[in-house]
Amino acid sequence: MIYQVYVRSFLDSTGDGIGDLAGVRAGLPYLKKLGVDGIWLSPFYPSPQHDHGYDVADYCDVDPLFGDLDEFDRLVGAARRLGIKVLLDIVPNHCSSEHPWFREALAAPAGSPARARFHFADGRGPDGAEPPNNWHAMFGGPAWSRVTEPDGTPGQWYLHMFTPEQPDWNWREPEVAAEFDRVLRFWLDRGVDGFRIDVAAGLYKHPELPDSDDPEADARTRDSVNPLAWNQPEVHDVWRRWRSICEEYTERDGLDRLLVGEVSVPTAREHARYVRPDELHQAFFFDLLSASWDADAFRKVISEAMQDIAGTGSTVTWVLNNHDQVRTVTRYGEPATEGSGLGAARARAAALLMLALPGAAYIYQGEELGLPEVVDLPDDVLTDPIFRRTGSRARIRDGCRVPLPWSGQASPFGFTPGTESAKPWLPQPEYFAEYATDRALADTRSFWHLYRDGLQLRSQLPQLGEGTLRWLDAPPGVLAFERGDDLVCAVNFGTAPTPAPVSGTPLLASGPCPPGVLSGSTAAWWIRS
Ligand code: GLC
């Protein structure tokens, strides 16, 4: 189980209102207590922060906002002493427009080797004033921006599948691949255990960059669906190459390395291709995250994953929350019924379901506290580029990125040292007091205890280790499956109680469950006697 640390919102050690690497180090004992195997750190590299660090200006350093390389080394050392693995977020599809190679490309003429590292092309129309093709960027607007040539005339266009500040690398240029080999080695030499790979179905584009039949599909669905821009066959060679670099390190020191991809592709079968034995070890299977709170929907995505991914001998990597998505408590609470607690009950049940599935599980900071999405942030504090680029229509990713509450009754809730005058980079609502980690730890009914207990059992019970699952008969609206010979997990998606599939008291339940009953919006684990 890997815990995603969104560094700028985890814990601030300096008082500037932005979380940092020293803050992560200070939080490690908390994570150890929770029972995580490893952490994934969101990007902390030098960056102008147009997309909170997913616009990297230097892949081999630390932005002063977050610390420096010495602090990074201290963090890795402290994590190692606690037995916590460290994964970095690597961003190979695009860099920042401030990256020295992109600046060099801007200063170089059309057709130069410096431009070949990116996708520069002449525009269409009589004076080249139209973009080279009709693709739209994921975050809205055209996927091309026009540059002014060094002599001051309007010039070529460059491709950016996200914001204009994130030019896409041209992976057909061997220098780009070689540079990323160097980046991997730089961090592996510093002791990291692996990488979460951003946009891992990206990198290569169709070689001719032709027009798309549905150019706005990515922006419309907020998913990488343009078949010409994503999931090109050549990308698999990159993962083979990165896997062999990891294996080289493992051969040297006997320690495992892990590559986990952010892979968004149309089907589970396509997804399975990314986790073939010589490619990525893991790839997030987002269909569970996208499924609505419905027994049939959950059963369908779990069955497809078990058949198409686990069926090929790979691991399925489950995830319910991350820094790009509305948090489960709020998502499952729709339509919102004030004070019903339905979203929270369902999110607790989903957590037990996920932890019972065969495969890897990732949780996103705050998930273990049951944090809801902060839905009422004022427009002037929103920083997600999607908000800006959709003409202030899509308020999507700030509400799950609000800094964590650690203690106390008022913001900054121990997130940042000092007093109320210290302002977290996004404002924390008053009700965060209820979710602070000190309260969660003290209350055995909290989300935190559910996650901690679930993780403890997951590491102790061989039934919850490798292997598969067997569906059991269950009434409509209930999912039940068995792991190993005797561990049963059941989830009641409805609101009315149903008979439990196993008599006796559950080993662990996400809500009150009298013997023989599976309460509504509840999941439980039993060992059959
Ligand atoms: C991934 C990241 C997201 C980022 C995007 C562009 O989807 O998770 O936060 O904005 O890539 O790098």
XYZ file of C-alpha atoms and ligand atoms in Angstrom:
541
model
C 0.000 0.000 0.000
C 1.473 3.254 -1.128
C 0.462 6.624 0.290
C 0.416 9.577 -2.085
C 1.979 12.671 -0.551
C 0.936 15.872 -2.298
C 3.947 17.704 -0.943
C 2.629 21.288 -1.054
C -0.366 20.280 1.102
C 1.080 17.714 3.503
C 3.025 19.609 6.178
C 4.861 22.931 6.085
C 8.078 23.235 8.111
C 8.995 26.821 7.217
C 5.819 28.855 7.753
C 5.379 30.006 4.146
C 2.050 28.186 3.915
C 3.365 25.588 1.451
C 4.199 22.026 2.451
C 7.796 20.918 1.926
C 10.196 17.976 2.095
C 11.180 18.645 5.715
C 7.451 18.534 6.485
C 7.183 15.148 4.816
C 10.105 13.922 6.928
C 8.374 15.174 10.075
C 5.203 13.303 9.047
C 6.896 9.938 8.484
C 6.205 8.560 11.997
C 2.495 9.315 11.429
C 2.602 7.351 8.173
C 4.500 4.504 9.804
C 1.778 4.277 12.449
C -0.850 4.132 9.711
C 0.998 1.191 8.183
C 2.064 2.371 4.730
C 4.655 0.434 2.735
C 5.804 3.425 0.783
C 5.143 6.998 -0.234
C 4.835 8.613 -3.643
C 5.937 12.246 -3.598
C 4.228 14.605 -6.028
C 6.736 16.687 -8.071
C 9.043 18.928 -6.025
C 11.484 19.842 -8.821
C 12.323 23.417 -9.822
C 9.256 24.641 -11.631
C 7.342 27.851 -12.298
C 4.357 25.927 -10.809
C 1.913 26.543 -13.636
C 0.567 23.045 -12.989
C 1.885 22.618 -9.429
C 5.181 21.101 -10.421
C 3.959 18.987 -13.350
C 5.790 21.622 -15.402
C 9.393 20.662 -14.646
C 12.207 23.112 -15.396
C 14.995 20.915 -13.978
C 14.482 17.192 -13.428
C 17.492 16.762 -11.139
C 17.031 19.283 -8.361
C 14.611 20.466 -5.668
C 12.633 23.701 -5.950
C 13.603 26.058 -3.095
C 9.868 26.139 -2.243
C 10.196 22.555 -1.069
C 13.784 22.355 0.224
C 17.018 21.270 -1.374
C 18.892 18.107 -2.300
C 20.370 17.755 1.206
C 16.869 17.817 2.669
C 15.811 15.285 0.069
C 18.646 12.985 1.160
C 17.609 13.369 4.803
C 14.046 12.438 3.884
C 15.125 9.322 2.000
C 17.419 8.307 4.881
C 14.654 8.768 7.462
C 12.170 6.826 5.333
C 14.632 3.999 4.878
C 15.218 3.754 8.644
C 11.451 3.378 9.112
C 11.159 0.815 6.315
C 9.120 3.149 4.094
C 9.872 3.080 0.367
C 10.088 6.336 -1.550
C 8.701 6.800 -5.062
C 9.188 10.000 -7.041
C 6.799 11.420 -9.599
C 8.541 11.630 -12.961
C 7.025 13.665 -15.787
C 8.313 12.437 -19.173
C 5.510 13.567 -21.512
C 6.256 17.275 -21.210
C 8.474 19.726 -19.348
C 8.160 23.394 -18.433
C 8.515 26.154 -21.000
C 11.285 27.338 -18.622
C 13.307 24.143 -19.147
C 16.720 25.139 -20.635
C 16.203 22.873 -23.649
C 12.898 24.526 -24.495
C 14.439 27.979 -24.130
C 17.254 26.848 -26.390
C 14.659 25.620 -28.903
C 12.918 29.001 -28.895
C 16.203 30.747 -29.607
C 17.153 28.292 -32.376
C 15.903 28.377 -35.999
C 13.167 26.168 -37.466
C 14.542 22.738 -38.388
C 17.383 22.922 -35.852
C 18.358 19.983 -33.584
C 17.266 22.055 -30.572
C 13.722 22.217 -31.971
C 13.722 18.501 -32.818
C 13.506 17.658 -29.113
C 9.962 19.071 -29.112
C 7.124 19.087 -31.623
C 7.681 22.258 -33.615
C 5.813 22.563 -36.914
C 4.844 25.213 -39.441
C 1.296 26.467 -39.239
C -1.328 25.975 -41.912
C -2.992 28.627 -44.052
C -1.330 31.198 -46.313
C 0.802 32.821 -43.596
C 1.020 29.823 -41.260
C -1.446 31.466 -38.889
C -3.484 28.277 -38.319
C -2.212 25.520 -35.983
C -0.550 22.515 -37.677
C -3.486 20.257 -36.764
C -6.872 20.489 -35.036
C -6.022 18.808 -31.705
C -7.258 20.326 -28.487
C -5.318 20.252 -25.224
C -6.490 18.167 -22.298
C -7.108 21.247 -20.168
C -9.010 23.101 -22.919
C -7.998 25.311 -25.865
C -5.810 24.384 -28.837
C -2.914 21.975 -28.273
C -0.583 24.301 -30.214
C 0.902 27.702 -29.468
C 2.692 29.926 -31.937
C 6.144 31.293 -31.153
C 7.779 34.518 -32.135
C 11.001 33.707 -33.976
C 14.309 35.199 -32.750
C 14.041 37.836 -35.523
C 10.685 39.010 -34.138
C 8.446 37.525 -36.877
C 5.486 35.180 -36.137
C 6.893 31.707 -36.502
C 6.361 28.011 -35.937
C 3.954 26.320 -33.532
C 4.760 23.864 -30.732
C 2.588 21.105 -29.315
C 1.405 21.002 -25.712
C -1.200 18.435 -24.731
C -1.733 20.232 -21.386
C -1.042 23.960 -20.875
C 1.102 26.151 -23.176
C 3.644 26.222 -20.307
C 4.060 22.429 -20.707
C 5.621 21.707 -24.131
C 5.526 18.027 -25.100
C 8.826 16.239 -25.594
C 9.480 14.552 -28.940
C 10.346 10.992 -27.945
C 11.320 10.149 -31.532
C 14.479 12.165 -30.843
C 17.058 9.820 -29.214
C 18.541 12.619 -27.101
C 15.272 12.854 -25.175
C 15.300 9.180 -24.234
C 18.964 9.426 -23.215
C 18.250 12.444 -21.036
C 15.519 10.566 -19.157
C 17.870 7.609 -18.620
C 20.180 10.073 -16.929
C 17.352 11.472 -14.789
C 16.313 7.992 -13.630
C 19.871 7.133 -12.699
C 20.366 10.437 -10.896
C 17.524 9.639 -8.464
C 18.172 5.894 -8.251
C 21.745 6.735 -7.266
C 20.299 8.947 -4.513
C 18.435 5.971 -3.114
C 14.844 6.195 -4.377
C 12.853 2.984 -4.722
C 11.033 3.861 -7.916
C 8.822 6.210 -9.856
C 5.213 7.081 -10.443
C 5.177 7.937 -14.132
C 2.997 10.857 -15.145
C 0.889 10.420 -18.301
C 2.453 7.044 -19.041
C 0.239 6.397 -22.075
C 1.567 9.621 -23.605
C 5.127 10.395 -24.813
C 4.706 9.287 -28.449
C 2.269 10.864 -30.877
C 1.205 9.620 -34.302
C 4.296 10.354 -36.469
C 2.371 12.504 -38.970
C 0.369 14.452 -36.373
C -2.785 14.211 -38.537
C -6.114 15.909 -37.796
C -8.404 14.092 -35.403
C -12.044 13.217 -36.194
C -13.056 14.386 -32.718
C -10.468 17.009 -31.749
C -12.154 18.120 -28.539
C -12.614 14.650 -27.102
C -9.791 14.931 -24.541
C -10.998 18.250 -23.153
C -14.619 17.107 -23.217
C -14.012 13.836 -21.362
C -10.996 15.074 -19.385
C -9.407 11.810 -20.421
C -6.686 10.885 -22.885
C -8.878 9.512 -25.647
C -7.470 11.121 -28.835
C -6.160 7.930 -30.514
C -3.503 9.916 -32.397
C -2.026 11.616 -29.338
C -1.931 8.793 -26.777
C -1.291 5.080 -26.417
C 1.017 4.751 -29.432
C 2.760 1.363 -29.726
C 6.277 2.853 -29.432
C 5.734 3.907 -25.813
C 6.086 0.310 -24.680
C 9.760 0.359 -25.706
C 10.346 3.172 -23.217
C 8.881 1.132 -20.362
C 11.028 -1.848 -21.357
C 14.077 0.364 -21.270
C 13.169 1.864 -17.862
C 12.413 -1.589 -16.494
C 15.866 -2.781 -17.533
C 17.462 0.219 -15.797
C 15.577 -0.671 -12.597
C 16.660 -4.263 -12.894
C 20.255 -3.238 -13.324
C 20.040 -1.514 -9.890
C 18.283 -4.508 -8.332
C 20.992 -6.839 -9.588
C 23.564 -4.589 -7.998
C 22.047 -4.273 -4.510
C 19.235 -6.812 -4.293
C 16.611 -4.125 -3.556
C 13.370 -4.053 -5.544
C 12.563 -1.007 -7.653
C 9.035 -0.078 -8.691
C 7.603 1.631 -11.765
C 3.939 2.586 -11.529
C 2.307 4.294 -14.488
C -0.540 6.740 -14.711
C -2.092 4.780 -17.560
C -5.369 5.993 -18.934
C -6.410 3.846 -21.908
C -9.813 2.763 -23.213
C -10.002 -0.863 -22.025
C -8.654 -3.164 -19.323
C -7.135 -5.288 -22.083
C -5.158 -2.323 -23.455
C -4.170 -1.462 -19.891
C -2.751 -4.959 -19.350
C -0.214 -4.321 -22.117
C 1.521 -1.751 -19.912
C 2.149 -4.278 -17.153
C 3.616 -7.056 -19.251
C 6.494 -8.794 -17.449
C 9.193 -6.607 -19.005
C 7.341 -3.284 -18.728
C 5.827 -1.422 -15.767
C 5.365 -3.247 -12.484
C 2.072 -1.479 -11.838
C -0.352 0.869 -13.598
C -3.242 2.659 -11.905
C -6.512 1.047 -12.912
C -8.768 4.104 -12.897
C -12.027 2.322 -13.752
C -12.698 1.641 -10.070
C -12.233 5.334 -9.316
C -14.606 6.278 -12.135
C -17.323 3.763 -11.170
C -20.441 5.224 -9.618
C -21.689 3.836 -6.279
C -23.498 0.846 -7.715
C -22.941 -2.865 -7.093
C -23.187 -3.829 -10.769
C -20.803 -1.067 -11.856
C -18.220 -2.093 -9.250
C -18.575 -5.771 -10.064
C -18.098 -5.100 -13.775
C -14.848 -3.129 -13.373
C -13.411 -5.534 -10.801
C -14.259 -8.552 -12.986
C -12.694 -6.947 -16.063
C -9.541 -6.122 -14.133
C -9.288 -9.631 -12.743
C -9.792 -11.169 -16.159
C -7.816 -8.843 -18.401
C -5.023 -7.669 -16.093
C -4.630 -10.219 -13.303
C -5.512 -12.912 -15.856
C -2.256 -12.174 -17.693
C -0.272 -12.674 -14.497
C 0.049 -8.960 -13.627
C -0.960 -7.056 -10.560
C -3.997 -4.795 -10.556
C -3.319 -1.403 -8.963
C -6.415 0.003 -7.292
C -7.028 3.620 -6.457
C -10.082 5.530 -5.247
C -8.641 9.029 -4.766
C -5.807 11.186 -6.028
C -4.864 14.840 -6.446
C -6.838 15.137 -9.700
C -10.229 13.820 -8.531
C -13.115 14.789 -6.299
C -12.653 12.952 -2.992
C -14.752 9.789 -2.426
C -16.647 11.151 0.584
C -18.109 13.882 -1.628
C -18.298 11.878 -4.856
C -20.283 9.047 -3.293
C -22.449 11.518 -1.363
C -24.053 12.818 -4.556
C -26.746 13.980 -4.695
C -25.697 15.663 -1.466
C -28.119 15.169 1.410
C -26.931 17.511 4.093
C -25.824 15.742 7.245
C -26.811 12.251 6.045
C -23.251 10.983 6.302
C -23.999 8.764 3.306
C -20.902 9.791 1.369
C -18.687 9.081 4.369
C -20.291 5.693 5.039
C -19.874 4.709 1.391
C -16.280 5.958 1.276
C -15.477 3.813 4.338
C -17.097 0.804 2.690
C -15.200 1.425 -0.560
C -11.939 1.548 1.393
C -12.539 -1.898 2.923
C -13.510 -3.218 -0.478
C -10.327 -1.881 -2.068
C -8.099 -3.216 0.711
C -9.630 -6.686 0.270
C -8.932 -6.877 -3.469
C -5.914 -8.753 -4.802
C -3.262 -6.319 -5.977
C -1.707 -3.030 -4.957
C -3.632 -0.170 -3.344
C -2.775 3.528 -3.340
C -4.336 6.047 -0.997
C -4.198 9.799 -1.295
C -3.315 11.963 1.692
C -6.401 12.892 3.693
C -8.279 9.819 2.464
C -7.336 8.150 5.754
C -8.977 11.079 7.566
C -12.185 10.897 5.543
C -11.642 14.433 4.283
C -14.456 15.682 2.093
C -13.828 17.757 -1.007
C -13.712 21.474 -0.205
C -16.444 22.593 -2.578
C -16.835 26.257 -1.717
C -13.388 27.724 -2.375
C -13.744 31.273 -3.705
C -12.767 31.789 -7.344
C -9.856 34.074 -6.510
C -7.945 31.366 -4.618
C -8.311 28.639 -7.258
C -4.998 27.764 -8.881
C -5.787 24.714 -11.010
C -4.942 25.619 -14.637
C -8.083 23.758 -15.732
C -10.181 26.450 -14.057
C -8.421 29.221 -15.944
C -8.334 27.409 -19.274
C -12.012 26.483 -19.268
C -13.109 30.090 -18.785
C -13.740 29.486 -15.053
C -16.193 26.658 -15.737
C -14.408 23.581 -14.387
C -13.722 23.762 -10.644
C -12.157 20.370 -10.406
C -8.818 19.921 -8.718
C -8.349 22.524 -5.984
C -10.935 21.080 -3.594
C -8.969 17.863 -3.022
C -5.657 19.717 -2.591
C -6.444 21.805 0.483
C -3.654 21.451 3.104
C -4.146 18.709 5.693
C -5.411 19.498 9.198
C -3.088 18.079 11.863
C -4.302 19.559 15.154
C -6.176 22.367 16.866
C -9.471 24.147 16.396
C -8.613 26.767 13.780
C -6.701 27.105 10.515
C -3.811 26.411 9.930
C -4.605 23.343 12.088
C -0.923 22.651 12.696
C -0.236 22.452 8.951
C 2.128 25.363 9.114
C 4.144 26.425 12.149
C 3.159 29.638 13.904
C -0.216 31.113 14.499
C -3.393 32.003 12.648
C -1.408 34.625 10.748
C 0.294 31.828 8.798
C -1.870 31.229 5.754
C -1.955 27.855 4.012
C -1.734 28.269 0.218
C -5.386 27.206 -0.090
C -7.762 28.202 2.721
C -8.865 25.422 5.060
C -12.558 25.453 6.044
C -13.462 25.634 9.737
C -14.952 22.150 9.670
C -11.466 20.695 9.012
C -11.149 20.781 12.840
C -13.256 17.600 12.982
C -10.824 15.805 10.688
C -7.510 16.770 12.273
C -5.090 13.873 12.675
C -4.880 14.251 16.460
C -8.653 13.793 16.745
C -8.629 10.926 14.264
C -5.961 9.069 16.199
C -7.828 9.515 19.485
C -11.174 8.236 18.151
C -11.321 4.496 17.434
C -14.393 5.056 15.219
C -12.468 7.348 12.863
C -11.586 6.708 9.246
C -7.980 6.617 10.375
C -8.539 3.589 12.606
C -10.463 1.815 9.857
C -7.581 2.292 7.423
C -4.982 1.376 10.059
C -6.863 -1.793 11.069
C -7.494 -2.729 7.455
C -3.842 -2.273 6.551
C -2.704 -4.254 9.562
C -4.933 -7.208 8.661
C -3.912 -6.892 5.032
C -0.287 -7.355 5.985
C -1.002 -10.157 8.491
C -3.547 -12.347 6.694
C -2.157 -14.481 3.875
C -5.661 -14.596 2.354
C -5.327 -10.896 1.556
C -1.991 -11.315 -0.183
C -1.414 -12.537 -3.707
C -4.051 -14.642 -5.398
C -7.442 -14.108 -6.866
C -11.025 -13.643 -5.722
C -14.127 -15.785 -6.073
C -17.511 -14.076 -6.353
C -20.194 -15.396 -4.005
C -23.945 -15.316 -4.598
C -25.433 -12.217 -3.036
C -28.769 -10.381 -3.104
C -29.157 -7.467 -5.576
C -27.168 -4.427 -4.483
C -24.657 -6.511 -2.521
C -21.219 -7.675 -3.652
C -19.592 -10.579 -1.866
C -16.374 -12.372 -2.636
C -13.995 -14.784 -1.029
C -10.217 -14.519 -0.745
C -8.195 -17.642 -0.007
C -10.253 -20.425 1.581
C -12.117 -18.549 4.217
C -11.945 -14.751 4.073
C -15.201 -13.160 2.913
C -15.667 -9.503 2.049
C -19.164 -8.156 1.406
C -20.367 -4.673 0.553
C -23.956 -3.505 0.810
C -24.416 -0.712 -1.751
C -28.037 -0.166 -0.709
C -29.204 1.762 2.329
C -31.326 -1.007 3.953
C -29.709 -3.826 5.974
C -29.446 -7.295 4.418
C -28.557 -10.685 5.888
C -24.776 -11.080 6.184
C -23.220 -13.774 3.993
C -21.403 -15.243 7.027
C -22.822 -15.679 10.522
C -20.867 -14.371 13.465
C -19.142 -11.111 14.185
C -17.068 -9.566 11.390
C -13.328 -9.278 11.730
C -13.582 -5.679 10.585
C -16.522 -3.589 9.404
C -16.783 -0.091 8.000
C -19.832 0.666 10.193
C -21.906 -0.938 12.954
C -22.784 -4.516 11.946
C -24.728 -6.705 14.387
C -23.966 -10.451 13.975
C -25.758 -11.884 10.954
C -26.533 -8.470 9.457
C -24.808 -6.388 6.820
C -25.965 -2.831 7.430
C -26.692 -0.431 4.566
C -23.733 1.419 2.937
C -21.348 -0.860 4.813
C -18.587 -3.337 4.022
C -17.270 -6.057 6.297
C -14.688 -8.823 6.387
C -15.289 -12.205 8.040
C -13.283 -15.374 8.465
C -15.541 -18.377 7.910
C -15.384 -20.840 10.746
C -1.249 14.000 -14.615
C -1.182 14.587 -13.220
C -1.878 15.909 -13.221
C -1.165 16.818 -14.193
C -1.089 16.196 -15.584
C -0.117 16.918 -16.454
O -2.534 13.684 -14.994
O -1.721 13.671 -12.303
O -1.928 16.489 -11.948
O -1.838 18.048 -14.278
O -0.642 14.870 -15.515
O 1.186 16.668 -16.028
